[in-house]
Every structure is written in C-alpha cells, then in structure tokens.
Short mmCIF file of C-alpha atoms and ligand atoms in Angstrom, two decimals:
data_model
loop_
_atom_site.label_atom_id
_atom_site.label_comp_id
_atom_site.label_asym_id
_atom_site.label_seq_id
_atom_site.Cartn_x
_atom_site.Cartn_y
_atom_site.Cartn_z
CA MET A 1 23.51 -34.08 -34.74
CA ASN A 2 26.26 -31.65 -35.64
CA PHE A 3 25.71 -28.11 -36.95
CA LEU A 4 25.69 -29.21 -40.58
CA GLU A 5 23.35 -32.16 -40.09
CA GLU A 6 20.93 -29.84 -38.32
CA ARG A 7 21.05 -27.41 -41.23
CA ILE A 8 20.52 -30.19 -43.78
CA ILE A 9 17.45 -31.39 -41.90
CA ARG A 10 16.13 -27.83 -41.72
CA ASP A 11 16.80 -26.63 -45.27
CA GLY A 12 17.87 -29.58 -47.45
CA VAL A 13 15.41 -30.98 -50.00
CA VAL A 14 15.55 -34.58 -51.22
CA LYS A 15 14.97 -34.85 -54.96
CA PRO A 16 14.28 -37.95 -57.04
CA GLY A 17 17.40 -39.59 -58.49
CA ASN A 18 19.39 -39.54 -55.23
CA VAL A 19 20.01 -35.81 -55.35
CA LEU A 20 20.04 -33.71 -52.20
CA LYS A 21 19.44 -30.03 -52.85
CA VAL A 22 21.17 -27.67 -50.47
CA ASP A 23 21.15 -24.63 -52.71
CA SER A 24 19.62 -22.32 -50.10
CA PHE A 25 22.79 -22.44 -47.97
CA LEU A 26 25.65 -24.28 -49.72
CA ASN A 27 25.76 -24.29 -53.48
CA HIS A 28 23.71 -21.48 -54.88
CA GLN A 29 22.99 -19.07 -52.06
CA MET A 30 25.76 -19.48 -49.50
CA ASP A 31 25.45 -18.96 -45.76
CA ILE A 32 28.81 -17.34 -44.98
CA ALA A 33 28.67 -17.93 -41.24
CA LEU A 34 28.12 -21.62 -42.00
CA MET A 35 31.05 -21.57 -44.48
CA GLU A 36 33.27 -20.17 -41.72
CA GLU A 37 32.17 -22.94 -39.39
CA ILE A 38 32.86 -25.55 -42.09
CA GLY A 39 36.35 -24.07 -42.59
CA ARG A 40 37.07 -24.27 -38.85
CA GLU A 41 35.75 -27.83 -38.62
CA PHE A 42 38.04 -29.06 -41.42
CA LYS A 43 40.97 -27.29 -39.74
CA ARG A 44 40.14 -29.17 -36.54
CA ARG A 45 39.75 -32.53 -38.31
CA PHE A 46 43.03 -32.18 -40.20
CA ALA A 47 44.93 -30.59 -37.31
CA GLY A 48 48.59 -31.53 -37.26
CA LYS A 49 48.70 -32.28 -40.98
CA ARG A 50 51.03 -30.37 -43.23
CA VAL A 51 48.86 -28.52 -45.74
CA ASP A 52 50.58 -26.30 -48.32
CA LYS A 53 47.61 -25.91 -50.62
CA VAL A 54 43.90 -26.63 -50.75
CA ILE A 55 42.57 -27.96 -54.03
CA THR A 56 39.01 -28.31 -55.29
CA ILE A 57 36.95 -28.38 -58.47
CA GLU A 58 34.74 -25.70 -59.97
CA ALA A 59 32.13 -24.55 -59.40
CA SER A 60 30.55 -25.48 -56.10
CA GLY A 61 33.76 -26.54 -54.36
CA ILE A 62 35.33 -23.10 -54.70
CA GLY A 63 33.46 -21.19 -52.01
CA ILE A 64 33.94 -23.92 -49.44
CA ALA A 65 37.60 -24.51 -50.24
CA ALA A 66 38.27 -20.78 -49.91
CA PHE A 67 37.17 -20.82 -46.28
CA VAL A 68 39.22 -23.94 -45.57
CA ALA A 69 42.31 -22.39 -47.18
CA LYS A 70 41.84 -19.27 -45.07
CA GLU A 71 41.90 -21.38 -41.89
CA PHE A 72 45.17 -23.02 -42.98
CA GLY A 73 46.61 -19.74 -44.26
CA VAL A 74 47.46 -21.26 -47.65
CA PRO A 75 46.40 -20.71 -51.28
CA MET A 76 43.47 -22.51 -52.85
CA VAL A 77 43.58 -23.81 -56.42
CA PHE A 78 40.50 -25.03 -58.24
CA ALA A 79 40.49 -27.45 -61.15
CA LYS A 80 38.80 -25.92 -64.16
CA LYS A 81 36.41 -27.79 -66.38
CA SER A 82 37.60 -27.65 -69.94
CA LYS A 83 35.87 -28.85 -73.07
CA SER A 84 38.89 -28.11 -75.23
CA ILE A 85 40.72 -31.08 -76.69
CA ASN A 86 43.94 -29.24 -77.44
CA ILE A 87 45.19 -29.18 -73.88
CA ASP A 88 48.90 -28.48 -73.88
CA GLY A 89 51.64 -29.91 -71.72
CA ASP A 90 51.44 -27.08 -69.21
CA MET A 91 48.54 -28.66 -67.39
CA PHE A 92 47.64 -31.67 -65.31
CA VAL A 93 44.47 -33.24 -66.72
CA ALA A 94 41.87 -35.72 -65.48
CA GLU A 95 38.59 -36.92 -66.91
CA VAL A 96 35.63 -36.50 -64.57
CA GLU A 97 32.08 -37.68 -65.07
CA SER A 98 29.54 -35.32 -63.54
CA PHE A 99 27.02 -36.97 -61.22
CA THR A 100 24.52 -34.13 -61.53
CA HIS A 101 24.89 -33.37 -65.24
CA LYS A 102 25.73 -36.90 -66.47
CA ASN A 103 28.39 -35.59 -68.86
CA LYS A 104 32.16 -35.97 -68.94
CA ASN A 105 34.55 -33.08 -68.55
CA GLN A 106 38.28 -32.80 -68.68
CA VAL A 107 39.41 -30.92 -65.61
CA ILE A 108 42.74 -29.16 -65.55
CA ILE A 109 45.15 -27.53 -63.14
CA SER A 110 48.02 -25.50 -64.51
CA LYS A 111 51.49 -26.82 -63.70
CA LYS A 112 52.25 -23.30 -62.47
CA PHE A 113 50.06 -23.85 -59.42
CA LEU A 114 50.76 -27.41 -58.29
CA HIS A 115 54.25 -28.74 -57.66
CA ALA A 116 56.05 -31.91 -56.71
CA GLY A 117 56.40 -32.32 -52.96
CA GLU A 118 53.54 -29.99 -52.04
CA HIS A 119 51.13 -31.37 -49.45
CA VAL A 120 47.53 -30.85 -50.48
CA LEU A 121 44.12 -31.10 -48.86
CA ILE A 122 41.34 -31.86 -51.33
CA ILE A 123 37.94 -30.30 -50.61
CA ASP A 124 34.55 -30.71 -52.30
CA ASP A 125 30.90 -30.14 -51.52
CA PHE A 126 29.48 -33.62 -52.24
CA LEU A 127 30.77 -37.15 -52.53
CA ALA A 128 28.55 -39.54 -54.50
CA ASN A 129 30.32 -42.05 -56.73
CA GLY A 130 33.70 -40.43 -56.22
CA CYS A 131 34.53 -39.35 -59.79
CA ALA A 132 35.27 -35.74 -58.88
CA LEU A 133 37.45 -36.72 -55.92
CA GLN A 134 39.30 -39.42 -57.87
CA GLY A 135 39.98 -36.88 -60.64
CA LEU A 136 41.49 -34.45 -58.14
CA ILE A 137 43.54 -37.22 -56.52
CA PHE A 138 44.77 -38.24 -59.99
CA ILE A 139 45.84 -34.66 -60.74
CA ALA A 140 47.61 -34.29 -57.37
CA GLU A 141 49.48 -37.55 -57.88
CA SER A 142 50.35 -36.64 -61.48
CA ALA A 143 52.07 -33.61 -59.97
CA ASP A 144 53.87 -35.79 -57.39
CA ALA A 145 52.10 -33.81 -54.68
CA VAL A 146 51.24 -35.53 -51.40
CA VAL A 147 47.51 -35.99 -50.69
CA GLU A 148 47.23 -35.33 -46.94
CA GLY A 149 43.49 -35.88 -46.93
CA CYS A 150 40.11 -35.29 -48.50
CA GLY A 151 37.40 -33.18 -46.86
CA ILE A 152 33.80 -33.47 -48.02
CA VAL A 153 30.88 -31.45 -46.75
CA ILE A 154 28.17 -34.00 -47.55
CA GLU A 155 28.89 -37.64 -48.36
CA LYS A 156 26.07 -39.82 -49.64
CA GLY A 157 27.07 -42.98 -47.84
CA PHE A 158 24.69 -45.15 -49.86
CA GLN A 159 26.74 -44.46 -53.00
CA TYR A 160 30.10 -46.11 -53.40
CA GLY A 161 32.53 -43.15 -53.61
CA GLY A 162 33.33 -42.94 -49.89
CA ARG A 163 34.06 -46.63 -49.53
CA ALA A 164 36.28 -46.62 -52.63
CA ILE A 165 38.35 -43.64 -51.45
CA ARG A 166 38.76 -45.06 -47.91
CA ASN A 167 39.72 -48.47 -49.33
CA MET A 168 42.43 -46.75 -51.36
CA GLY A 169 43.89 -45.63 -48.01
CA TYR A 170 43.14 -41.91 -48.12
CA HIS A 171 42.19 -39.97 -44.99
CA LEU A 172 38.61 -38.94 -45.83
CA GLU A 173 36.59 -36.72 -43.51
CA SER A 174 32.95 -36.01 -44.31
CA LEU A 175 31.12 -33.50 -42.12
CA ALA A 176 27.79 -35.23 -42.72
CA ILE A 177 27.24 -38.72 -44.10
CA VAL A 178 23.74 -39.37 -45.42
CA GLU A 179 22.98 -43.05 -44.88
CA ALA A 180 19.56 -42.97 -46.50
CA MET A 181 17.16 -40.43 -47.93
CA ASP A 182 13.72 -40.60 -49.44
CA ALA A 183 12.32 -38.12 -51.94
CA GLU A 184 8.68 -38.98 -51.26
CA SER A 185 8.68 -38.53 -47.48
CA GLY A 186 11.62 -36.12 -47.42
CA THR A 187 13.36 -38.12 -44.68
CA ILE A 188 17.15 -38.00 -44.29
CA VAL A 189 19.07 -40.41 -42.05
CA PHE A 190 22.70 -39.70 -41.07
CA ARG A 191 25.46 -42.18 -40.23
CA GLU A 192 26.63 -41.95 -36.61
CA GLN A 193 30.21 -40.62 -36.61
P1 5GP B 201 30.76 -37.84 -57.62
O1 5GP B 201 31.81 -37.37 -58.57
O2 5GP B 201 31.29 -38.21 -56.27
O3 5GP B 201 29.86 -38.90 -58.21
O4 5GP B 201 29.78 -36.59 -57.42
C1 5GP B 201 30.26 -35.46 -56.75
C2 5GP B 201 29.94 -34.20 -57.48
O5 5GP B 201 28.61 -34.22 -58.01
C3 5GP B 201 30.03 -33.03 -56.53
O6 5GP B 201 31.09 -32.19 -56.94
C4 5GP B 201 28.69 -32.33 -56.62
O7 5GP B 201 28.85 -31.11 -57.31
C5 5GP B 201 27.80 -33.23 -57.42
N1 5GP B 201 26.78 -33.95 -56.60
C6 5GP B 201 26.73 -35.29 -56.39
N2 5GP B 201 25.65 -35.62 -55.68
C7 5GP B 201 25.00 -34.47 -55.41
C8 5GP B 201 23.78 -34.17 -54.70
O8 5GP B 201 23.07 -35.04 -54.16
N3 5GP B 201 23.44 -32.85 -54.62
C9 5GP B 201 24.18 -31.88 -55.19
N4 5GP B 201 23.73 -30.62 -55.03
N5 5GP B 201 25.32 -32.12 -55.88
C10 5GP B 201 25.73 -33.41 -56.00
#
C-alpha cells in the first residue's frame, strides 16, 4: 500500500451511495504534509512532461492543485462554478454534473488565463463518473491547449470515469484506485498498481 492508500484505510469513511468521505485529511480539514507528498508524487509520475499550467475545478481540487503547481513551478487556474446564464465570450465554458450534489453547473475559465499552445496538467480530488474531468478536458481543448495528463488523488475504479478517460487516450494517473468498498462493513479494496 502506498502512503495515500494507508491514510484512506486509517481515516476514510465509506458512506452509502458509493461516497468515500476523506474530509478529515483531504477535502475539509487538509493534512498539509500529505498535500506536499501528493504534490511530489504527481511531479514524479508526470516527470519529463511539459507542464505550463495546472488546472482544476473548485472547490476541493484547489488545495491539491496548488501543491502540484508548486512542484512544477507554474501557475494554477481553477474552473469556477457559475450559475449565471449570461456568460460572455471572454470565457471557456463547460457543463458539469456534480456527483456529490446531483446538480448541473456551468464551469468557466477566463480566456485571460488559458491560451492556445499551453501544456496543461489537470488535477482533481476524486474521479467517479468522469464529468468533472471531461468538463476540464473540454475547456482545455476549447482553448487549443495541450492536455499532458490528468492526475487524480482517489479514483473509484468501480465507476466508469477512469475507463472512459483512458479509452479516450489521455494519460491518467490516480494515486489510489478503489476497486470496491462497502458502507456496512467499512471495507475498502484497492487496485494493484
Ligand atoms: P465525477 O465528475 O467523476 O462523477 O465526480 C468527481 C467529483 O465529484 C469530484 O470533483 C469530487 O468532488 C466529487 N466526488 C465524486 N465521488 C466522490 C466521493 O466518493 N467522495 C467525495 N468526497 N467526493 C466525490
């Protein structure tokens, strides 16, 4: 087991509805030493890639992506969720359905902060059905940026997002892949990587 899998076993809580709660160390309270380790691990996994910018989606991707961007020495840009319908032409827009909240949001990145020819690394906390990641990929490609890869902290391998993104040919690295989990017994099984 790697450092993250160990932490998930120790402090993660399996909830009904295929939700893994990791809010004691990742997406409510954040363990900063762990964030640093996550940043270093993504740097190692995407070593040799050209990364000009790290992009993510608010809210829970921001903290993680900041540590990854620091490792690469590049800016981080997060897509903002926007309910407004009068989005002007100064923004790249994608529609994203939230797995946890079951609602749809438009997410936007200003054209000021993403440019044609930039090489981007996309980072997020969880990968379930892949809507968030596909939205970010859509925005990057709308900008004619180059998606160098996608880095996910926790992929739920029993949901279809990971397979879809890999089948599309993207380089996807997930630090932990949950193969199965059970809310009643609390058991979590990881995929061997
Ligand atoms: P997807 O768009 O891949 O279906 O879902 C990914 C997004 O939903 C992530 O950005 C994350 O915020 C949230 N999410 C999905 N599954 C879980 C989960 O099991 N636990 C938590 N805490 N967030 C999740």
